[in-house]
């Protein structure tokens, strides 16, 4: 929600589609994933319920929508609400998309995990040193060793899309964040990018996949 009460997802960004629809439909996996595989987590308000009924259902027929009555302690915990209605025994990859940055990529998350069994996560990144973003740091061998929120630990900024190999990998990463809250939170909030530290703690790798044509539409 914007300060004026409008729904940010309907923001005009100069494209034929409003920003949320344009952002998600331009992802390369959009044509490979059924609309029913999408879950949206929204703050429970009259405006967001109207938005879900009039727009989300039209854009993604059969999608799931979870309304939460109160703000959580961060996006990482809010994402649990979506995971609760998506995860099952198939242990397929889980993708969390904050959907506030448009970009171009050729990533196929499912294929990547199939071809790279030791990877537990994929971070989509672009070059930046702006402290408004999250960052991932690599060691001398090119291996991701740290993820941080709003802290410039490298020049590889997160594009706000996070892929996890499976539900169990994601849930263990959340548990790691909760158990290490003093180092895994920013201003007492749990963000998604630092969850990759929990993936690394499982002795799994975090792959970095660069994106291009960045267009940040958060503001």
Coordinates of N, CA and C in Angstrom, one line a residue:
X1 N 0.8 -1.2 0.0 CA 0.0 0.0 0.0 C 0.9 1.2 0.0
X2 N 0.4 2.3 -0.8 CA 1.1 3.5 -0.7 C 0.6 4.4 0.4
X3 N 1.3 5.5 0.6 CA 0.8 6.4 1.7 C -0.6 7.0 1.4
X4 N -0.9 7.1 0.2 CA -2.2 7.7 -0.2 C -3.3 6.6 -0.2
X5 N -3.0 5.4 0.1 CA -4.0 4.3 0.2 C -4.1 3.5 -1.1
X6 N -3.4 3.9 -2.1 CA -3.4 3.1 -3.4 C -2.6 1.9 -3.3
X7 N -2.9 0.9 -4.2 CA -2.2 -0.3 -4.2 C -1.0 -0.2 -5.1
X8 N 0.2 -0.4 -4.6 CA 1.4 -0.2 -5.3 C 1.5 -1.1 -6.5
X9 N 0.9 -2.3 -6.4 CA 1.0 -3.2 -7.5 C 0.4 -2.7 -8.8
X10 N -0.5 -1.7 -8.7 CA -1.2 -1.2 -9.8 C -0.5 0.1 -10.4
X11 N 0.7 0.4 -9.9 CA 1.4 1.6 -10.3 C 1.7 1.5 -11.8
X12 N 1.5 2.7 -12.4 CA 1.8 2.8 -13.8 C 3.3 3.1 -14.0
X13 N 3.9 2.2 -14.7 CA 5.4 2.3 -14.9 C 5.7 2.5 -16.4
X14 N 4.6 2.9 -17.2 CA 4.9 3.2 -18.6 C 4.7 2.0 -19.5
X15 N 4.4 0.8 -18.9 CA 4.1 -0.4 -19.7 C 2.6 -0.5 -19.9
X16 N 2.2 -1.4 -20.8 CA 0.8 -1.6 -21.0 C 0.2 -2.3 -19.7
X17 N 1.0 -3.0 -19.0 CA 0.5 -3.7 -17.8 C 1.0 -2.9 -16.5
X18 N 0.2 -2.9 -15.4 CA 0.6 -2.3 -14.2 C 1.9 -3.1 -13.6
X19 N 2.6 -2.5 -12.7 CA 3.9 -2.9 -12.4 C 4.0 -4.4 -11.9
X20 N 3.1 -4.8 -11.0 CA 3.2 -6.2 -10.5 C 3.0 -7.2 -11.7
X21 N 2.0 -7.0 -12.5 CA 1.7 -7.9 -13.6 C 2.9 -7.9 -14.6
X22 N 3.4 -6.7 -14.9 CA 4.5 -6.6 -15.8 C 5.8 -7.3 -15.3
X23 N 6.0 -7.1 -14.0 CA 7.2 -7.7 -13.4 C 7.2 -9.2 -13.4
X24 N 6.1 -9.8 -13.0 CA 6.0 -11.2 -12.9 C 5.9 -11.9 -14.3
X25 N 5.1 -11.3 -15.2 CA 5.0 -11.9 -16.5 C 6.2 -11.8 -17.4
X26 N 7.1 -11.0 -17.0 CA 8.4 -10.9 -17.8 C 9.4 -11.8 -17.3
X27 N 9.2 -12.5 -16.2 CA 10.1 -13.5 -15.7 C 10.1 -14.7 -16.7
X28 N 11.3 -15.3 -17.0 CA 11.3 -16.3 -18.0 C 10.6 -17.6 -17.6
X29 N 10.4 -17.8 -16.3 CA 9.7 -19.0 -15.9 C 8.1 -18.8 -15.9
X30 N 7.7 -17.6 -16.2 CA 6.2 -17.3 -16.2 C 5.5 -18.3 -17.2
X31 N 6.1 -18.5 -18.3 CA 5.4 -19.4 -19.3 C 5.5 -20.9 -19.0
X32 N 6.3 -21.2 -18.0 CA 6.5 -22.6 -17.7 C 5.8 -23.1 -16.4
X33 N 5.3 -22.1 -15.7 CA 4.6 -22.4 -14.4 C 3.1 -22.0 -14.5
X34 N 2.3 -22.9 -14.0 CA 0.9 -22.7 -14.0 C 0.5 -21.6 -13.1
X35 N -0.5 -20.8 -13.4 CA -1.0 -19.8 -12.5 C -1.3 -20.3 -11.1
X36 N -1.7 -21.5 -11.0 CA -2.1 -22.1 -9.7 C -0.8 -22.3 -8.8
X37 N 0.4 -22.2 -9.4 CA 1.6 -22.3 -8.6 C 2.0 -21.0 -7.9
X38 N 1.3 -20.0 -8.2 CA 1.6 -18.7 -7.6 C 0.8 -18.5 -6.3
X39 N 1.5 -18.0 -5.3 CA 0.9 -17.6 -4.0 C 1.3 -16.2 -3.7
X40 N 0.3 -15.4 -3.3 CA 0.6 -14.0 -2.9 C 0.2 -13.8 -1.5
X41 N 1.1 -13.1 -0.8 CA 0.9 -12.9 0.7 C 0.7 -11.4 0.8
X42 N -0.5 -11.1 1.3 CA -1.0 -9.7 1.4 C -1.4 -9.3 2.8
X43 N -1.1 -8.0 3.2 CA -1.7 -7.5 4.4 C -3.2 -7.4 4.3
X44 N -3.9 -7.9 5.2 CA -5.4 -8.0 5.2 C -6.0 -6.6 5.3
X45 N -6.4 -6.0 4.2 CA -7.1 -4.8 4.2 C -8.2 -4.8 3.2
X46 N -9.2 -3.9 3.3 CA -10.2 -3.9 2.3 C -9.7 -3.7 0.9
X47 N -8.6 -2.8 0.8 CA -8.1 -2.5 -0.5 C -7.3 -3.7 -1.1
X48 N -6.6 -4.5 -0.3 CA -5.9 -5.6 -0.8 C -6.8 -6.8 -1.2
X49 N -7.9 -6.9 -0.4 CA -8.9 -8.0 -0.8 C -9.5 -7.6 -2.1
X50 N -9.9 -6.4 -2.3 CA -10.4 -5.9 -3.6 C -9.4 -6.1 -4.7
X51 N -8.2 -5.8 -4.5 CA -7.1 -6.0 -5.5 C -7.0 -7.5 -5.9
X52 N -7.0 -8.4 -4.9 CA -6.9 -9.8 -5.1 C -8.0 -10.3 -6.0
X53 N -9.2 -9.9 -5.7 CA -10.4 -10.4 -6.4 C -10.5 -9.8 -7.8
X54 N -10.2 -8.5 -8.0 CA -10.4 -7.9 -9.3 C -9.2 -8.0 -10.2
X55 N -7.9 -8.2 -9.6 CA -6.7 -8.3 -10.5 C -6.0 -9.6 -10.4
X56 N -5.6 -10.0 -9.2 CA -4.8 -11.2 -9.1 C -5.4 -12.4 -9.8
X57 N -6.7 -12.6 -9.5 CA -7.4 -13.7 -10.1 C -7.5 -13.6 -11.6
X58 N -7.6 -12.4 -12.1 CA -7.6 -12.3 -13.6 C -6.3 -12.5 -14.2
X59 N -5.2 -12.1 -13.5 CA -3.8 -12.3 -14.0 C -3.3 -13.7 -13.9
X60 N -3.7 -14.3 -12.7 CA -3.2 -15.6 -12.4 C -4.3 -16.5 -11.9
X61 N -5.2 -16.9 -12.8 CA -6.4 -17.7 -12.5 C -6.0 -18.9 -11.6
X62 N -6.7 -19.0 -10.5 CA -6.5 -20.1 -9.6 C -5.4 -20.0 -8.6
X63 N -4.7 -18.8 -8.6 CA -3.6 -18.5 -7.7 C -4.1 -18.5 -6.3
X64 N -3.2 -18.7 -5.4 CA -3.5 -18.7 -4.0 C -3.2 -17.4 -3.4
X65 N -4.0 -16.9 -2.5 CA -3.8 -15.6 -1.8 C -3.9 -15.8 -0.3
X66 N -2.9 -15.4 0.5 CA -2.9 -15.5 1.9 C -2.9 -14.1 2.5
X67 N -3.9 -13.8 3.3 CA -4.0 -12.5 3.9 C -3.6 -12.7 5.4
X68 N -2.7 -11.8 5.8 CA -2.2 -11.8 7.2 C -2.7 -10.5 7.9
X69 N -3.2 -10.7 9.1 CA -3.9 -9.6 9.8 C -2.9 -8.6 10.4
X70 N -1.7 -9.0 10.7 CA -0.7 -8.1 11.2 C 0.6 -8.3 10.5
X71 N 1.4 -7.2 10.5 CA 2.7 -7.3 9.9 C 3.6 -8.2 10.7
X72 N 4.4 -9.0 10.0 CA 5.3 -9.9 10.7 C 6.6 -9.2 10.9
X73 N 7.6 -10.0 11.5 CA 8.9 -9.5 11.7 C 9.8 -9.6 10.5
X74 N 9.2 -9.3 9.3 CA 10.0 -9.3 8.1 C 9.5 -10.2 7.0
X75 N 10.0 -9.9 5.8 CA 9.6 -10.7 4.6 C 9.9 -12.1 4.7
X76 N 11.0 -12.5 5.3 CA 11.3 -13.9 5.4 C 10.3 -14.7 6.2
X77 N 9.7 -14.1 7.2 CA 8.7 -14.7 8.0 C 7.3 -14.7 7.3
X78 N 7.0 -13.6 6.6 CA 5.8 -13.5 5.8 C 5.8 -14.6 4.7
X79 N 6.9 -14.9 4.2 CA 7.0 -15.9 3.1 C 6.6 -17.2 3.6
X80 N 6.7 -17.5 4.9 CA 6.2 -18.7 5.5 C 4.7 -19.0 5.3
X81 N 4.0 -17.9 5.3 CA 2.5 -18.0 5.1 C 2.2 -18.5 3.7
X82 N 3.0 -18.0 2.7 CA 2.9 -18.5 1.3 C 3.3 -20.0 1.2
X83 N 4.5 -20.3 1.8 CA 5.0 -21.6 1.8 C 4.0 -22.6 2.4
X84 N 3.3 -22.2 3.4 CA 2.4 -23.1 4.0 C 1.3 -23.7 3.1
X85 N 0.9 -22.9 2.1 CA -0.1 -23.4 1.2 C 0.5 -23.9 -0.2
X86 N 1.8 -23.9 -0.3 CA 2.5 -24.4 -1.5 C 3.3 -25.6 -1.3
X87 N 3.9 -25.7 -0.2 CA 4.8 -26.9 0.0 C 4.1 -28.2 0.2
X88 N 4.7 -29.2 -0.3 CA 4.2 -30.6 -0.2 C 5.2 -31.6 -0.2
X89 N 4.9 -32.9 -0.4 CA 5.8 -33.9 -0.3 C 6.7 -34.1 -1.5
X90 N 6.4 -33.3 -2.6 CA 7.2 -33.4 -3.8 C 8.6 -32.7 -3.7
X91 N 8.7 -31.8 -2.7 CA 10.0 -31.1 -2.4 C 10.6 -30.4 -3.7
X92 N 9.7 -29.8 -4.4 CA 10.1 -29.1 -5.6 C 10.8 -27.7 -5.2
X93 N 11.4 -27.1 -6.1 CA 12.0 -25.8 -5.8 C 11.0 -24.7 -5.4
X94 N 11.4 -23.8 -4.5 CA 10.6 -22.7 -4.0 C 11.2 -21.4 -4.4
X95 N 10.4 -20.6 -5.0 CA 11.0 -19.3 -5.5 C 10.2 -18.1 -4.8
X96 N 10.9 -17.2 -4.2 CA 10.3 -16.1 -3.5 C 10.7 -14.8 -4.3
X97 N 9.7 -14.1 -4.8 CA 10.0 -13.0 -5.7 C 9.4 -11.8 -5.0
X98 N 10.2 -10.8 -4.6 CA 9.6 -9.6 -4.1 C 9.0 -8.7 -5.1
X99 N 9.3 -9.0 -6.4 CA 8.6 -8.4 -7.5 C 8.6 -6.9 -7.6
X100 N 9.7 -6.3 -7.2 CA 9.8 -4.8 -7.2 C 11.0 -4.4 -8.1
X101 N 11.6 -5.3 -8.8 CA 12.6 -5.0 -9.8 C 12.4 -5.8 -11.1
X102 N 12.3 -5.0 -12.2 CA 12.2 -5.7 -13.5 C 13.6 -6.0 -14.0
X103 N 13.8 -7.1 -14.6 CA 15.1 -7.4 -15.1 C 15.0 -8.5 -16.2
X104 N 16.1 -8.7 -16.9 CA 16.1 -9.7 -17.9 C 17.1 -10.8 -17.5
X105 N 16.6 -12.1 -17.6 CA 17.4 -13.2 -17.2 C 17.0 -14.5 -18.1
X106 N 17.9 -15.4 -18.2 CA 17.5 -16.7 -18.9 C 17.5 -17.8 -17.9
X107 N 17.5 -17.5 -16.6 CA 17.5 -18.6 -15.6 C 16.3 -19.5 -15.6
X108 N 16.5 -20.8 -15.6 CA 15.5 -21.8 -15.4 C 15.8 -22.5 -14.0
X109 N 15.2 -22.0 -12.9 CA 15.6 -22.5 -11.6 C 15.5 -24.0 -11.5
X110 N 14.4 -24.7 -12.0 CA 14.2 -26.1 -11.8 C 15.4 -26.8 -12.5
X111 N 15.7 -26.4 -13.7 CA 16.8 -27.0 -14.5 C 18.1 -26.8 -13.8
X112 N 18.3 -25.6 -13.2 CA 19.6 -25.4 -12.5 C 19.8 -26.3 -11.4
X113 N 18.8 -26.5 -10.6 CA 18.9 -27.4 -9.4 C 19.1 -28.9 -9.9
X114 N 18.4 -29.2 -11.0 CA 18.6 -30.6 -11.5 C 20.1 -30.8 -11.9
X115 N 20.7 -29.8 -12.5 CA 22.0 -30.0 -13.0 C 23.1 -29.7 -12.0
X116 N 22.7 -29.1 -10.9 CA 23.7 -28.7 -9.8 C 23.1 -29.1 -8.5
X117 N 23.2 -30.4 -8.2 CA 22.6 -31.0 -7.0 C 23.2 -30.5 -5.6
X118 N 24.4 -29.9 -5.7 CA 25.0 -29.4 -4.4 C 24.6 -27.9 -4.2
X119 N 23.8 -27.3 -5.1 CA 23.3 -26.0 -4.9 C 22.0 -26.0 -4.1
X120 N 21.9 -25.2 -3.0 CA 20.7 -25.1 -2.3 C 19.9 -23.9 -2.5
X121 N 20.6 -22.9 -3.2 CA 19.9 -21.6 -3.4 C 20.5 -21.0 -4.7
X122 N 19.7 -20.1 -5.2 CA 20.1 -19.2 -6.4 C 19.8 -17.8 -6.1
X123 N 20.8 -16.9 -6.2 CA 20.6 -15.5 -6.0 C 20.7 -14.8 -7.4
X124 N 19.7 -14.0 -7.7 CA 19.8 -13.3 -9.0 C 20.4 -11.9 -8.6
X125 N 21.4 -11.5 -9.3 CA 22.2 -10.3 -8.8 C 22.5 -9.3 -10.0
X126 N 22.9 -8.1 -9.6 CA 23.3 -7.1 -10.6 C 24.4 -6.3 -9.9
X127 N 25.2 -5.5 -10.6 CA 26.2 -4.7 -10.1 C 25.7 -3.4 -9.4
X128 N 26.1 -3.2 -8.2 CA 25.7 -2.0 -7.5 C 26.5 -1.8 -6.2
X129 N 26.5 -0.6 -5.7 CA 27.1 -0.4 -4.4 C 26.1 0.5 -3.6
X130 N 24.8 0.5 -4.0 CA 23.8 1.3 -3.3 C 23.3 0.5 -2.0
X131 N 23.4 1.2 -0.9 CA 23.1 0.5 0.4 C 21.6 0.2 0.6
X132 N 20.7 0.5 -0.4 CA 19.3 0.1 -0.3 C 19.1 -1.3 -0.6
X133 N 20.1 -2.0 -1.2 CA 19.9 -3.4 -1.6 C 20.6 -4.4 -0.6
X134 N 20.3 -5.6 -0.9 CA 21.0 -6.7 -0.2 C 22.2 -7.1 -1.0
X135 N 23.2 -7.8 -0.4 CA 24.4 -8.2 -1.1 C 24.8 -9.6 -0.8
X136 N 25.6 -10.1 -1.7 CA 26.2 -11.4 -1.5 C 27.7 -11.3 -1.8
X137 N 28.5 -12.0 -0.9 CA 29.9 -11.9 -1.0 C 30.5 -13.3 -1.3
X138 N 31.5 -13.3 -2.2 CA 32.2 -14.5 -2.6 C 33.6 -14.5 -2.1
X139 N 34.1 -15.7 -1.9 CA 35.5 -15.8 -1.5 C 36.4 -15.8 -2.8
X140 N 37.7 -16.0 -2.6 CA 38.7 -16.0 -3.7 C 38.4 -17.0 -4.7
X141 N 37.6 -18.0 -4.4 CA 37.4 -19.1 -5.3 C 36.0 -18.9 -6.0
X142 N 35.4 -17.8 -5.8 CA 34.1 -17.5 -6.4 C 32.9 -18.2 -5.7
X143 N 33.1 -18.7 -4.5 CA 32.0 -19.3 -3.8 C 31.3 -18.3 -2.9
X144 N 30.0 -18.3 -2.9 CA 29.3 -17.4 -2.0 C 29.5 -17.8 -0.5
X145 N 29.9 -16.9 0.3 CA 30.2 -17.2 1.7 C 29.4 -16.3 2.6
X146 N 28.7 -15.3 2.1 CA 27.9 -14.5 3.0 C 26.8 -13.7 2.2
X147 N 25.7 -13.5 2.9 CA 24.6 -12.7 2.4 C 24.2 -11.7 3.5
X148 N 24.0 -10.4 3.1 CA 23.7 -9.4 4.1 C 22.6 -8.5 3.6
X149 N 21.8 -8.0 4.5 CA 20.8 -7.0 4.1 C 21.2 -5.6 4.4
X150 N 21.0 -4.8 3.3 CA 21.3 -3.3 3.4 C 22.8 -3.1 3.9
X151 N 23.7 -3.9 3.5 CA 25.1 -3.8 3.9 C 25.9 -4.1 2.6
X152 N 26.7 -3.2 2.2 CA 27.5 -3.4 1.0 C 28.7 -4.2 1.2
X153 N 28.6 -5.5 1.1 CA 29.7 -6.4 1.4 C 30.4 -6.8 0.1
X154 N 29.9 -6.4 -1.0 CA 30.4 -6.7 -2.3 C 29.8 -5.7 -3.3
X155 N 30.0 -6.0 -4.6 CA 29.3 -5.2 -5.7 C 28.3 -6.1 -6.4
X156 N 27.8 -7.2 -5.7 CA 26.8 -8.0 -6.3 C 25.5 -7.8 -5.4
X157 N 24.6 -7.0 -6.0 CA 23.4 -6.7 -5.2 C 22.3 -7.7 -5.7
X158 N 21.4 -8.0 -4.7 CA 20.3 -8.9 -5.0 C 19.2 -8.2 -5.8
X159 N 18.6 -8.9 -6.8 CA 17.5 -8.4 -7.6 C 16.2 -8.7 -7.0
X160 N 16.2 -9.2 -5.8 CA 14.9 -9.4 -5.1 C 14.2 -10.7 -5.4
X161 N 14.8 -11.6 -6.1 CA 14.3 -12.9 -6.4 C 15.2 -14.0 -5.9
X162 N 14.6 -14.9 -5.1 CA 15.4 -15.9 -4.4 C 14.9 -17.3 -4.6
X163 N 15.7 -18.2 -5.1 CA 15.3 -19.6 -5.3 C 15.9 -20.6 -4.3
X164 N 15.1 -21.4 -3.8 CA 15.6 -22.5 -2.8 C 15.3 -23.8 -3.4
X165 N 16.3 -24.7 -3.2 CA 16.2 -26.1 -3.9 C 14.9 -26.8 -3.5
X166 N 14.4 -26.6 -2.3 CA 13.3 -27.4 -1.8 C 12.7 -26.7 -0.6
X167 N 11.5 -27.1 -0.2 CA 10.9 -26.6 1.0 C 11.7 -26.9 2.3
X168 N 12.2 -28.1 2.4 CA 13.1 -28.4 3.6 C 14.3 -27.5 3.7
X169 N 14.9 -27.2 2.5 CA 16.1 -26.3 2.5 C 15.7 -24.9 3.0
X170 N 14.6 -24.5 2.5 CA 14.1 -23.1 2.8 C 13.7 -23.1 4.3
X171 N 13.0 -24.1 4.8 CA 12.6 -24.0 6.2 C 13.8 -24.1 7.2
X172 N 14.8 -24.9 6.8 CA 16.0 -25.0 7.7 C 16.7 -23.6 7.6
X173 N 16.7 -23.0 6.5 CA 17.3 -21.6 6.4 C 16.6 -20.6 7.3
X174 N 15.3 -20.7 7.4 CA 14.5 -19.8 8.3 C 14.8 -20.1 9.7
X175 N 14.9 -21.4 10.0 CA 15.3 -21.8 11.4 C 16.6 -21.3 11.8
X176 N 17.6 -21.3 10.8 CA 18.9 -20.8 11.1 C 18.9 -19.3 11.4
X177 N 18.0 -18.6 10.7 CA 17.9 -17.1 10.9 C 17.3 -16.9 12.3
X178 N 16.3 -17.6 12.6 CA 15.7 -17.4 14.0 C 16.6 -17.8 15.1
X179 N 17.4 -18.8 14.9 CA 18.4 -19.2 15.9 C 19.6 -18.3 16.0
X180 N 19.8 -17.4 15.0 CA 20.9 -16.5 15.0 C 20.4 -15.1 14.7
X181 N 19.3 -14.7 15.3 CA 18.7 -13.5 15.0 C 19.6 -12.3 15.2
X182 N 20.5 -12.3 16.1 CA 21.4 -11.1 16.4 C 22.3 -10.8 15.2
X183 N 22.6 -11.8 14.4 CA 23.4 -11.5 13.2 C 22.6 -11.6 11.9
X184 N 21.4 -12.2 11.9 CA 20.7 -12.4 10.7 C 19.5 -11.4 10.5
X185 N 19.4 -10.4 11.3 CA 18.3 -9.5 11.1 C 18.9 -8.1 10.8
X186 N 18.0 -7.3 10.3 CA 18.4 -5.9 10.0 C 17.3 -5.0 10.6
X187 N 17.7 -4.2 11.6 CA 16.7 -3.4 12.3 C 15.6 -4.3 12.9
X188 N 16.0 -5.5 13.4 CA 15.1 -6.4 14.1 C 14.1 -7.1 13.1
X189 N 14.4 -7.1 11.8 CA 13.5 -7.7 10.9 C 14.3 -8.8 10.1
X190 N 13.6 -9.8 9.8 CA 14.1 -10.9 9.0 C 13.8 -10.7 7.5
X191 N 14.9 -10.5 6.8 CA 14.8 -10.4 5.3 C 15.1 -11.7 4.6
X192 N 14.7 -11.8 3.3 CA 14.9 -13.0 2.6 C 16.4 -13.3 2.2
X193 N 17.1 -12.3 1.8 CA 18.4 -12.5 1.3 C 19.3 -13.2 2.3
X194 N 19.3 -12.8 3.6 CA 20.2 -13.4 4.6 C 19.8 -14.9 4.8
X195 N 18.7 -15.3 4.3 CA 18.4 -16.8 4.5 C 19.4 -17.6 3.8
X196 N 20.1 -17.1 2.8 CA 21.1 -17.8 2.1 C 22.3 -18.2 3.0
X197 N 22.4 -17.5 4.1 CA 23.4 -17.9 5.1 C 23.0 -19.2 5.7
X198 N 21.7 -19.4 5.9 CA 21.2 -20.6 6.4 C 21.3 -21.8 5.4
X199 N 21.3 -21.4 4.1 CA 21.6 -22.5 3.1 C 23.0 -22.9 3.2
X200 N 23.9 -21.9 3.3 CA 25.3 -22.2 3.4 C 25.6 -23.1 4.6
X201 N 24.9 -22.8 5.7 CA 25.1 -23.5 7.0 C 24.7 -25.0 6.8
X202 N 23.9 -25.3 5.8 CA 23.5 -26.7 5.5 C 24.6 -27.4 4.6
X203 N 25.7 -26.8 4.4 CA 26.8 -27.3 3.6 C 26.3 -27.4 2.1
X204 N 25.4 -26.5 1.7 CA 25.0 -26.4 0.3 C 25.5 -25.1 -0.3
X205 N 25.7 -25.0 -1.6 CA 26.2 -23.8 -2.2 C 25.0 -22.9 -2.6
X206 N 25.4 -21.6 -2.7 CA 24.4 -20.6 -3.3 C 25.0 -20.1 -4.6
X207 N 24.3 -20.4 -5.7 CA 24.7 -19.9 -7.0 C 24.3 -18.5 -7.2
X208 N 25.1 -17.8 -8.0 CA 24.8 -16.4 -8.3 C 24.5 -16.3 -9.8
X209 N 23.4 -15.8 -10.2 CA 23.0 -15.7 -11.6 C 22.8 -14.2 -11.9
X210 N 23.6 -13.6 -12.8 CA 23.5 -12.2 -13.1 C 22.3 -11.9 -13.9
X211 N 21.7 -10.7 -13.7 CA 20.6 -10.2 -14.5 C 21.0 -8.9 -15.2
X212 N 20.2 -8.5 -16.2 CA 20.5 -7.3 -17.0 C 19.2 -6.5 -17.1
X213 N 19.4 -5.3 -17.7 CA 18.2 -4.4 -18.0 C 17.4 -4.2 -16.7
X214 N 18.2 -3.8 -15.6 CA 17.6 -3.5 -14.3 C 16.6 -2.3 -14.4
X215 N 15.5 -2.5 -13.8 CA 14.6 -1.4 -13.6 C 13.9 -1.5 -12.3
X216 N 14.3 -0.7 -11.4 CA 13.8 -0.8 -10.0 C 12.6 0.1 -9.9
X217 N 11.5 -0.5 -9.5 CA 10.2 0.2 -9.4 C 9.7 0.3 -8.0
X218 N 10.5 0.1 -7.0 CA 10.1 0.2 -5.6 C 9.6 1.6 -5.2
X219 N 10.2 2.6 -5.7 CA 9.9 4.0 -5.3 C 8.6 4.5 -5.9

